[in-house]
Structure formats: structure tokens, C-alpha cells
CSV table of N, CA and C in Angstrom, one decimal:
chain,number,residue,atom,x,y,z
A,1,UNK,N,-87.5,49.5,55.7
A,1,UNK,CA,-85.9,49.4,55.4
A,1,UNK,C,-86.1,49.5,53.6
A,2,UNK,N,-85.2,50.1,53.4
A,2,UNK,CA,-85.0,50.4,51.7
A,2,UNK,C,-84.5,49.0,51.2
A,3,UNK,N,-85.0,48.8,49.9
A,3,UNK,CA,-84.4,48.0,49.4
A,3,UNK,C,-83.0,47.6,48.8
A,4,UNK,N,-82.5,46.5,48.9
A,4,UNK,CA,-81.0,46.4,48.9
A,4,UNK,C,-79.9,47.0,49.5
A,5,UNK,N,-80.5,47.5,50.6
A,5,UNK,CA,-79.2,47.3,51.8
A,5,UNK,C,-79.8,46.8,53.4
A,6,UNK,N,-78.7,46.2,53.6
A,6,UNK,CA,-79.0,45.4,55.2
A,6,UNK,C,-79.7,46.2,56.5
A,7,UNK,N,-79.2,47.9,56.2
A,7,UNK,CA,-79.6,48.4,57.2
A,7,UNK,C,-80.7,49.5,57.1
A,8,UNK,N,-81.3,49.1,55.7
A,8,UNK,CA,-82.1,49.8,55.7
A,8,UNK,C,-82.2,51.7,55.1
A,9,UNK,N,-81.0,51.8,54.7
A,9,UNK,CA,-80.1,53.0,54.2
A,9,UNK,C,-80.3,52.9,53.1
A,10,UNK,N,-80.8,53.9,51.9
A,10,UNK,CA,-80.7,53.8,50.9
A,10,UNK,C,-79.6,54.4,50.2
A,11,UNK,N,-78.2,53.3,50.3
A,11,UNK,CA,-77.3,53.6,49.6
A,11,UNK,C,-76.1,55.0,50.1
A,12,UNK,N,-76.0,55.2,51.4
A,12,UNK,CA,-75.5,56.3,51.8
A,12,UNK,C,-74.2,56.1,52.0
A,13,UNK,N,-73.4,56.8,52.0
A,13,UNK,CA,-71.8,56.7,51.7
A,13,UNK,C,-71.4,56.0,52.9
A,14,UNK,N,-72.1,56.4,54.3
A,14,UNK,CA,-71.4,56.0,55.3
A,14,UNK,C,-71.4,54.4,55.6
A,15,UNK,N,-72.6,53.8,55.0
A,15,UNK,CA,-72.7,52.3,55.1
A,15,UNK,C,-72.5,51.9,53.8
A,16,UNK,N,-71.6,52.1,52.7
A,16,UNK,CA,-71.1,51.6,51.8
A,16,UNK,C,-70.2,50.6,51.7
A,17,UNK,N,-69.2,51.0,52.5
A,17,UNK,CA,-67.9,50.5,52.9
A,17,UNK,C,-68.1,49.3,54.1
A,18,UNK,N,-68.6,48.7,54.2
A,18,UNK,CA,-69.3,47.8,55.5
A,18,UNK,C,-68.5,46.2,54.7
A,19,UNK,N,-67.9,45.4,55.9
A,19,UNK,CA,-67.7,44.1,55.3
A,19,UNK,C,-68.8,43.2,55.7
A,20,UNK,N,-68.5,42.0,55.5
A,20,UNK,CA,-69.6,41.0,55.9
A,20,UNK,C,-70.3,41.1,57.1
A,21,UNK,N,-69.3,41.3,58.3
A,21,UNK,CA,-70.0,41.4,59.8
A,21,UNK,C,-70.9,42.9,59.7
A,22,UNK,N,-70.7,44.0,58.7
A,22,UNK,CA,-71.3,45.0,59.1
A,22,UNK,C,-70.5,46.1,59.9
A,23,UNK,N,-69.1,45.9,59.8
A,23,UNK,CA,-68.0,46.7,60.4
A,23,UNK,C,-67.9,47.5,59.5
A,24,UNK,N,-68.1,49.2,59.3
A,24,UNK,CA,-67.4,50.1,58.5
A,24,UNK,C,-65.5,50.0,58.7
A,25,UNK,N,-65.2,49.9,57.9
A,25,UNK,CA,-64.0,50.3,57.6
A,25,UNK,C,-62.9,51.1,57.1
A,26,UNK,N,-63.7,52.1,56.9
A,26,UNK,CA,-63.4,53.4,56.3
A,26,UNK,C,-63.0,54.5,57.8
A,27,UNK,N,-63.3,53.9,58.5
A,27,UNK,CA,-63.3,54.9,59.7
A,27,UNK,C,-61.8,54.6,60.9
A,28,UNK,N,-61.3,55.5,61.4
A,28,UNK,CA,-60.0,55.4,62.3
A,28,UNK,C,-60.4,54.6,63.1
A,29,UNK,N,-61.6,54.9,63.9
A,29,UNK,CA,-61.7,54.4,65.4
A,29,UNK,C,-60.9,55.4,66.5
A,30,UNK,N,-60.4,56.2,66.2
A,30,UNK,CA,-59.4,56.8,67.2
A,30,UNK,C,-58.3,56.3,67.4
A,31,UNK,N,-57.7,55.4,66.5
A,31,UNK,CA,-56.5,54.4,66.6
A,31,UNK,C,-56.7,53.0,67.4
A,32,UNK,N,-58.0,52.9,67.7
A,32,UNK,CA,-58.1,51.9,68.5
A,32,UNK,C,-58.9,50.5,67.4
A,33,UNK,N,-58.1,49.5,67.6
A,33,UNK,CA,-58.7,48.4,66.6
A,33,UNK,C,-59.7,47.7,67.3
A,34,UNK,N,-60.8,47.3,66.2
A,34,UNK,CA,-61.6,46.4,66.7
A,34,UNK,C,-61.8,45.1,66.1
A,35,UNK,N,-62.2,43.8,67.1
A,35,UNK,CA,-61.8,42.5,67.0
A,35,UNK,C,-62.7,42.0,65.8
A,36,UNK,N,-62.1,40.9,65.2
A,36,UNK,CA,-63.1,40.1,64.5
A,36,UNK,C,-63.6,39.0,65.1
A,37,UNK,N,-64.8,38.3,64.5
A,37,UNK,CA,-65.4,37.1,65.4
A,37,UNK,C,-64.3,36.1,65.7
A,38,UNK,N,-63.2,36.0,64.5
A,38,UNK,CA,-62.2,34.8,65.2
A,38,UNK,C,-61.3,35.3,66.3
A,39,UNK,N,-60.8,36.5,66.5
A,39,UNK,CA,-60.3,37.0,67.8
A,39,UNK,C,-61.0,36.7,68.9
A,40,UNK,N,-62.4,37.1,68.8
A,40,UNK,CA,-63.3,36.8,70.3
A,40,UNK,C,-63.3,35.5,70.7
A,41,UNK,N,-63.4,34.4,69.5
A,41,UNK,CA,-63.7,33.0,69.5
A,41,UNK,C,-62.0,32.8,70.4
A,42,UNK,N,-61.3,33.0,69.9
A,42,UNK,CA,-59.6,32.8,70.4
A,42,UNK,C,-59.8,33.3,71.7
A,43,UNK,N,-60.1,34.5,72.3
A,43,UNK,CA,-60.3,35.1,73.4
A,43,UNK,C,-61.4,34.3,74.7
A,44,UNK,N,-62.1,33.5,73.8
A,44,UNK,CA,-63.3,32.9,74.2
A,44,UNK,C,-62.4,31.7,75.1
A,45,UNK,N,-62.2,30.6,73.9
A,45,UNK,CA,-61.5,29.5,74.0
A,45,UNK,C,-60.3,29.6,75.1
A,46,UNK,N,-59.4,30.6,74.8
A,46,UNK,CA,-58.6,30.7,76.0
A,46,UNK,C,-58.7,31.2,77.3
A,47,UNK,N,-59.9,31.9,77.7
A,47,UNK,CA,-60.9,32.0,78.7
A,47,UNK,C,-61.0,30.6,79.3
A,48,UNK,N,-61.7,30.1,78.6
A,48,UNK,CA,-62.2,28.6,79.2
A,48,UNK,C,-60.9,27.8,79.5
A,49,UNK,N,-60.1,27.7,78.7
A,49,UNK,CA,-59.0,26.5,79.0
A,49,UNK,C,-58.4,27.4,80.4
A,50,UNK,N,-58.2,28.3,80.5
A,50,UNK,CA,-57.7,29.0,81.7
A,50,UNK,C,-58.6,28.8,82.8
A,51,UNK,N,-59.7,29.0,83.0
A,51,UNK,CA,-61.0,28.8,83.8
A,51,UNK,C,-61.0,27.2,84.6
A,52,UNK,N,-60.9,26.6,83.2
A,52,UNK,CA,-61.6,24.9,83.5
A,52,UNK,C,-60.4,24.6,84.9
A,53,UNK,N,-59.1,24.8,84.3
A,53,UNK,CA,-58.2,24.2,85.5
A,53,UNK,C,-58.1,24.6,86.9
A,54,UNK,N,-58.4,25.6,86.7
A,54,UNK,CA,-58.4,26.4,88.0
A,54,UNK,C,-59.9,26.0,88.9
A,55,UNK,N,-61.0,25.9,88.2
A,55,UNK,CA,-62.3,25.3,88.9
A,55,UNK,C,-61.6,24.0,89.2
A,56,UNK,N,-61.3,23.2,88.3
A,56,UNK,CA,-61.0,22.0,88.6
A,56,UNK,C,-60.1,21.6,89.9
A,57,UNK,N,-58.9,22.4,90.0
A,57,UNK,CA,-57.8,22.5,91.1
A,57,UNK,C,-59.1,22.4,92.6
A,58,UNK,N,-59.6,23.6,92.3
A,58,UNK,CA,-60.2,23.8,93.6
A,58,UNK,C,-61.3,23.0,94.2
A,59,UNK,N,-62.0,22.6,93.2
A,59,UNK,CA,-63.3,21.5,93.6
A,59,UNK,C,-62.6,20.4,94.0
A,60,UNK,N,-61.6,19.4,93.4
A,60,UNK,CA,-61.1,18.3,93.2
A,60,UNK,C,-60.3,18.1,94.5
A,61,UNK,N,-59.6,19.4,94.8
A,61,UNK,CA,-58.7,19.5,96.2
A,61,UNK,C,-57.3,18.0,95.7
A,62,UNK,N,-57.0,18.3,94.4
A,62,UNK,CA,-55.8,17.5,94.0
A,62,UNK,C,-54.9,17.8,94.6
A,63,UNK,N,-54.5,19.0,95.0
A,63,UNK,CA,-53.0,19.5,95.5
A,63,UNK,C,-53.6,19.5,97.0
A,64,UNK,N,-52.9,19.0,98.1
A,64,UNK,CA,-53.1,19.0,99.3
A,64,UNK,C,-53.2,20.2,99.6
A,65,UNK,N,-52.0,20.9,99.5
A,65,UNK,CA,-51.7,22.2,100.3
A,65,UNK,C,-52.2,23.4,99.8
A,66,UNK,N,-53.2,24.1,100.2
A,66,UNK,CA,-54.1,25.3,99.8
A,66,UNK,C,-53.3,26.1,99.5
A,67,UNK,N,-51.9,26.4,99.8
A,67,UNK,CA,-51.1,27.5,99.2
A,67,UNK,C,-50.7,27.4,97.6
A,68,UNK,N,-50.3,26.3,97.7
A,68,UNK,CA,-50.0,25.6,96.4
A,68,UNK,C,-51.1,26.1,95.5
A,69,UNK,N,-52.2,25.6,95.7
A,69,UNK,CA,-53.5,25.7,94.9
A,69,UNK,C,-54.0,27.3,94.7
A,70,UNK,N,-53.8,28.1,95.9
A,70,UNK,CA,-53.7,29.5,95.7
A,70,UNK,C,-52.9,29.9,94.6
A,71,UNK,N,-51.4,29.8,94.8
A,71,UNK,CA,-50.5,30.4,94.0
A,71,UNK,C,-51.0,30.0,92.2
A,72,UNK,N,-51.2,28.8,91.9
A,72,UNK,CA,-51.6,28.2,90.9
A,72,UNK,C,-52.8,28.6,90.3
A,73,UNK,N,-53.9,28.9,90.8
A,73,UNK,CA,-55.1,29.9,90.8
A,73,UNK,C,-54.7,31.2,90.6
A,74,UNK,N,-53.9,31.7,91.1
A,74,UNK,CA,-53.6,33.2,90.9
A,74,UNK,C,-52.7,33.4,89.8
A,75,UNK,N,-51.7,32.2,89.7
A,75,UNK,CA,-51.1,32.6,88.1
A,75,UNK,C,-51.9,32.3,87.2
A,76,UNK,N,-53.1,31.7,87.2
A,76,UNK,CA,-53.8,31.6,86.0
A,76,UNK,C,-55.0,32.8,85.5
A,77,UNK,N,-54.9,33.3,87.0
A,77,UNK,CA,-55.8,34.5,86.9
A,77,UNK,C,-55.4,35.8,86.0
A,78,UNK,N,-54.2,35.8,86.4
A,78,UNK,CA,-53.3,36.8,85.9
A,78,UNK,C,-52.9,36.5,84.2
A,79,UNK,N,-52.9,35.6,83.9
A,79,UNK,CA,-52.8,34.8,82.5
A,79,UNK,C,-54.0,35.5,81.7
A,80,UNK,N,-54.9,34.8,82.5
A,80,UNK,CA,-56.4,35.7,81.9
A,80,UNK,C,-56.8,36.9,81.9
A,81,UNK,N,-56.2,37.7,82.7
A,81,UNK,CA,-56.2,39.2,82.8
A,81,UNK,C,-55.6,39.5,81.6
A,82,UNK,N,-54.4,39.1,81.3
A,82,UNK,CA,-54.2,39.7,80.1
A,82,UNK,C,-54.7,39.0,78.8
A,83,UNK,N,-55.2,37.9,78.7
A,83,UNK,CA,-55.8,37.4,77.6
A,83,UNK,C,-57.0,38.4,77.3
A,84,UNK,N,-57.7,38.6,78.6
A,84,UNK,CA,-59.0,39.8,78.1
A,84,UNK,C,-58.4,41.0,78.0
A,85,UNK,N,-57.5,41.5,78.1
A,85,UNK,CA,-56.9,42.6,77.9
A,85,UNK,C,-56.6,42.8,76.5
A,86,UNK,N,-56.0,41.9,75.9
A,86,UNK,CA,-55.6,41.5,74.6
A,86,UNK,C,-56.7,41.5,73.6
A,87,UNK,N,-57.6,40.5,73.9
A,87,UNK,CA,-58.6,39.9,73.1
A,87,UNK,C,-59.9,40.5,73.0
A,88,UNK,N,-60.2,41.0,74.3
A,88,UNK,CA,-61.7,41.6,74.4
A,88,UNK,C,-61.4,43.1,74.8
A,89,UNK,N,-60.6,43.7,75.2
A,89,UNK,CA,-60.4,45.0,75.4
A,89,UNK,C,-59.5,45.6,74.6
A,90,UNK,N,-58.8,44.7,73.8
A,90,UNK,CA,-58.0,45.2,72.6
A,90,UNK,C,-56.8,46.4,72.9
A,91,UNK,N,-56.6,46.1,74.2
A,91,UNK,CA,-55.4,47.1,74.4
A,91,UNK,C,-53.7,46.3,73.9
A,92,UNK,N,-53.4,47.4,73.1
A,92,UNK,CA,-51.9,47.1,72.8
A,92,UNK,C,-51.4,48.5,72.2
A,93,UNK,N,-50.2,48.7,72.1
A,93,UNK,CA,-49.3,49.7,72.1
A,93,UNK,C,-49.8,50.7,71.1
A,94,UNK,N,-50.6,50.2,70.0
A,94,UNK,CA,-50.9,50.9,68.8
A,94,UNK,C,-52.2,51.8,69.1
A,95,UNK,N,-53.0,51.2,70.1
A,95,UNK,CA,-54.8,51.6,70.5
A,95,UNK,C,-54.3,53.0,71.1
A,96,UNK,N,-54.9,53.9,70.5
A,96,UNK,CA,-55.1,55.4,70.9
A,96,UNK,C,-53.3,56.0,71.2
A,97,UNK,N,-52.7,55.8,70.5
A,97,UNK,CA,-51.3,56.3,70.3
A,97,UNK,C,-50.7,55.7,71.5
A,98,UNK,N,-51.3,54.6,72.2
A,98,UNK,CA,-50.2,54.1,73.0
A,98,UNK,C,-50.5,54.7,74.5
A,99,UNK,N,-51.7,55.4,74.4
A,99,UNK,CA,-52.3,56.3,76.0
A,99,UNK,C,-53.0,54.9,76.6
A,100,UNK,N,-53.6,54.1,76.3
A,100,UNK,CA,-54.3,53.2,76.8
A,100,UNK,C,-53.4,52.5,77.6
A,101,UNK,N,-52.2,51.9,77.1
A,101,UNK,CA,-51.2,51.2,77.5
A,101,UNK,C,-50.4,52.0,78.6
A,102,UNK,N,-50.1,52.9,78.3
A,102,UNK,CA,-49.4,53.8,79.4
A,102,UNK,C,-50.1,54.2,80.6
A,103,UNK,N,-51.5,54.2,80.5
A,103,UNK,CA,-52.4,54.1,81.8
A,103,UNK,C,-52.7,53.1,82.3
A,104,UNK,N,-52.3,52.1,81.7
A,104,UNK,CA,-52.3,50.6,82.4
A,104,UNK,C,-51.1,50.6,83.4
A,105,UNK,N,-49.9,50.6,82.8
A,105,UNK,CA,-48.5,50.8,83.1
A,105,UNK,C,-48.6,51.5,84.4
A,106,UNK,N,-49.2,52.8,84.4
A,106,UNK,CA,-49.3,53.8,85.6
A,106,UNK,C,-50.2,53.0,86.6
A,107,UNK,N,-51.1,52.4,86.3
A,107,UNK,CA,-52.0,52.1,87.0
A,107,UNK,C,-51.6,51.0,88.0
A,108,UNK,N,-51.0,50.0,87.2
A,108,UNK,CA,-50.2,48.9,87.5
A,108,UNK,C,-48.9,49.3,88.9
A,109,UNK,N,-48.3,50.2,88.1
A,109,UNK,CA,-47.4,51.1,89.3
A,109,UNK,C,-48.2,51.3,90.5
A,110,UNK,N,-48.9,52.0,90.5
A,110,UNK,CA,-50.0,52.5,91.5
A,110,UNK,C,-50.1,51.4,92.5
A,111,UNK,N,-50.7,50.6,91.9
A,111,UNK,CA,-51.4,49.4,92.9
A,111,UNK,C,-50.2,48.8,93.6
A,112,UNK,N,-49.3,48.1,92.7
A,112,UNK,CA,-48.2,47.5,93.5
A,112,UNK,C,-47.6,48.6,94.6
A,113,UNK,N,-47.2,50.1,94.1
A,113,UNK,CA,-47.1,50.8,95.5
A,113,UNK,C,-47.9,50.5,96.6
A,114,UNK,N,-49.5,50.7,96.5
A,114,UNK,CA,-50.4,50.7,97.5
A,114,UNK,C,-50.4,49.5,98.1
A,115,UNK,N,-50.2,48.2,97.7
A,115,UNK,CA,-50.4,46.7,98.3
A,115,UNK,C,-48.9,46.5,98.8
A,116,UNK,N,-48.0,47.0,98.3
A,116,UNK,CA,-46.3,46.7,98.8
A,116,UNK,C,-46.4,47.7,100.5
A,117,UNK,N,-46.6,48.8,100.0
A,117,UNK,CA,-47.1,49.2,101.3
A,117,UNK,C,-47.8,49.1,102.1
A,118,UNK,N,-48.8,48.7,102.0
A,118,UNK,CA,-49.7,48.4,102.9
A,118,UNK,C,-49.3,47.5,103.6
A,119,UNK,N,-48.7,46.4,103.0
A,119,UNK,CA,-48.1,45.0,103.4
A,119,UNK,C,-47.0,45.2,104.4
A,120,UNK,N,-46.3,46.4,103.9
A,120,UNK,CA,-45.3,46.9,104.8
A,120,UNK,C,-45.5,47.5,106.0
A,121,UNK,N,-46.3,48.3,106.2
A,121,UNK,CA,-46.7,48.9,107.3
A,121,UNK,C,-47.7,47.9,108.1
A,122,UNK,N,-48.6,46.9,107.6
A,122,UNK,CA,-49.0,46.1,108.5
A,122,UNK,C,-47.9,45.2,109.1
A,123,UNK,N,-47.1,44.6,108.7
A,123,UNK,CA,-45.9,44.0,109.2
A,123,UNK,C,-45.3,44.6,110.2
A,124,UNK,N,-44.8,45.9,110.0
A,124,UNK,CA,-44.2,46.8,111.3
A,124,UNK,C,-44.9,46.7,112.2
A,125,UNK,N,-46.5,47.5,111.9
A,125,UNK,CA,-47.2,47.7,112.9
A,125,UNK,C,-47.4,46.2,114.0
A,126,UNK,N,-47.4,45.0,113.2
A,126,UNK,CA,-47.2,43.7,114.2
A,126,UNK,C,-46.3,43.5,114.9
A,127,UNK,N,-45.2,43.9,114.2
A,127,UNK,CA,-44.0,43.7,115.0
A,127,UNK,C,-43.5,44.6,116.0
A,128,UNK,N,-43.9,45.9,115.9
A,128,UNK,CA,-43.5,46.7,116.8
A,128,UNK,C,-44.4,47.2,117.6
A,129,UNK,N,-45.6,46.9,117.5
A,129,UNK,CA,-46.5,47.9,118.4
A,129,UNK,C,-46.9,47.6,119.7
A,130,UNK,N,-46.9,46.2,120.3
A,130,UNK,CA,-46.9,45.8,121.6
A,130,UNK,C,-46.1,44.5,121.4
A,131,UNK,N,-44.7,44.8,121.7
A,131,UNK,CA,-43.7,43.6,121.5
A,131,UNK,C,-44.0,42.7,122.6
A,132,UNK,N,-44.8,43.1,124.1
A,132,UNK,CA,-45.0,42.4,125.0
A,132,UNK,C,-46.0,41.7,125.0
A,133,UNK,N,-47.1,41.5,124.0
A,133,UNK,CA,-48.1,40.7,123.9
A,133,UNK,C,-47.9,39.4,123.6
A,134,UNK,N,-46.7,39.3,122.4
A,134,UNK,CA,-46.5,38.0,122.0
A,134,UNK,C,-45.6,37.0,123.1
A,135,UNK,N,-45.5,37.6,123.9
A,135,UNK,CA,-44.2,37.0,125.2
A,135,UNK,C,-45.2,36.5,126.0
A,136,UNK,N,-46.5,37.2,126.3
A,136,UNK,CA,-47.7,36.7,127.5
A,136,UNK,C,-48.4,35.9,126.8
A,137,UNK,N,-48.9,36.1,125.4
A,137,UNK,CA,-49.5,34.9,125.0
A,137,UNK,C,-48.9,33.5,125.0
A,138,UNK,N,-47.6,33.6,124.7
A,138,UNK,CA,-47.1,32.3,124.2
A,138,UNK,C,-46.6,31.8,125.7
A,139,UNK,N,-46.9,32.3,126.8
A,139,UNK,CA,-46.5,32.0,127.9
A,139,UNK,C,-48.0,31.2,128.6
A,140,UNK,N,-49.3,31.7,128.0
A,140,UNK,CA,-50.2,31.3,128.7
A,140,UNK,C,-50.7,32.4,129.5
A,141,UNK,N,-50.0,33.6,129.8
A,141,UNK,CA,-50.4,34.6,130.8
A,141,UNK,C,-51.5,35.4,130.3
A,142,UNK,N,-52.0,35.9,131.2
A,142,UNK,CA,-53.3,37.0,130.8
A,142,UNK,C,-53.9,37.4,132.0
């Protein structure tokens, strides 16, 4: 290592604009922000605060109805997804000139269409395929 520099470079222009964390601030990063240690800690703490209640609900069985428990856990999971996207993936409308957010929105729309379409098809297949089978099973015949 060269004397006087933390990275072993003898005063090169690339490494002269580092902050205390060693991140260069003269780069544009392609419009993508990079996080500070404070932002990572906030994201970590929020993740723990969202995970612990979900874990506690499932392990203790405080709520008797498993559907309510599942709904609460899924709501906490959705919030945690947003926390991860903001604090760890640094997704916002400014990163890469908004293209990452546009790609996320497009992906969410496609996933919703696929899930809704699949549920619709399965419901109607169950309803329309063998209507006589439901009558036979309920009467005990076969």
C-alpha cells in the first residue's frame, strides 16, 4: 500500500473524492442512488419490526382464526417488500431516470393479471366442468 492513502493508490484522481465511508461522490452511478449506513440501519430495523410481530402471531397462535392471522402476516409482508425496495434496492422514481419504477409497475400489473386470470379460470372450471358430481357427492352416492 502506498503511504497516506487508505486504498494503496498514490493520490489518484479517482480515489481523491471519497467520503469517510470510502464511497466516491464524483460518479453519477447512472442515476441510481447509493445508500448510507444510516439508511441501511433504518431498513434493517424496519425489517425486524415487521418480521417479529408476524413470527409472534404464527408461533403463539394468539388469533384463533388462521385466515385472519394469514391476512395480517401477508399485509406485513407487503409492507416489508416496500421497505426492502426503498432501503435496500434503492428503487424510486429518480433511479435510472424512472425506468426501474416503470419496470416494477409493469411487472406488478402482469403478475396481477396472471393471478386474477388463473383464479378466474380455476373457479369457472370447478363450477362448469362436472356439475353432476357435486350432487352425487353431497347425496353420498357413487
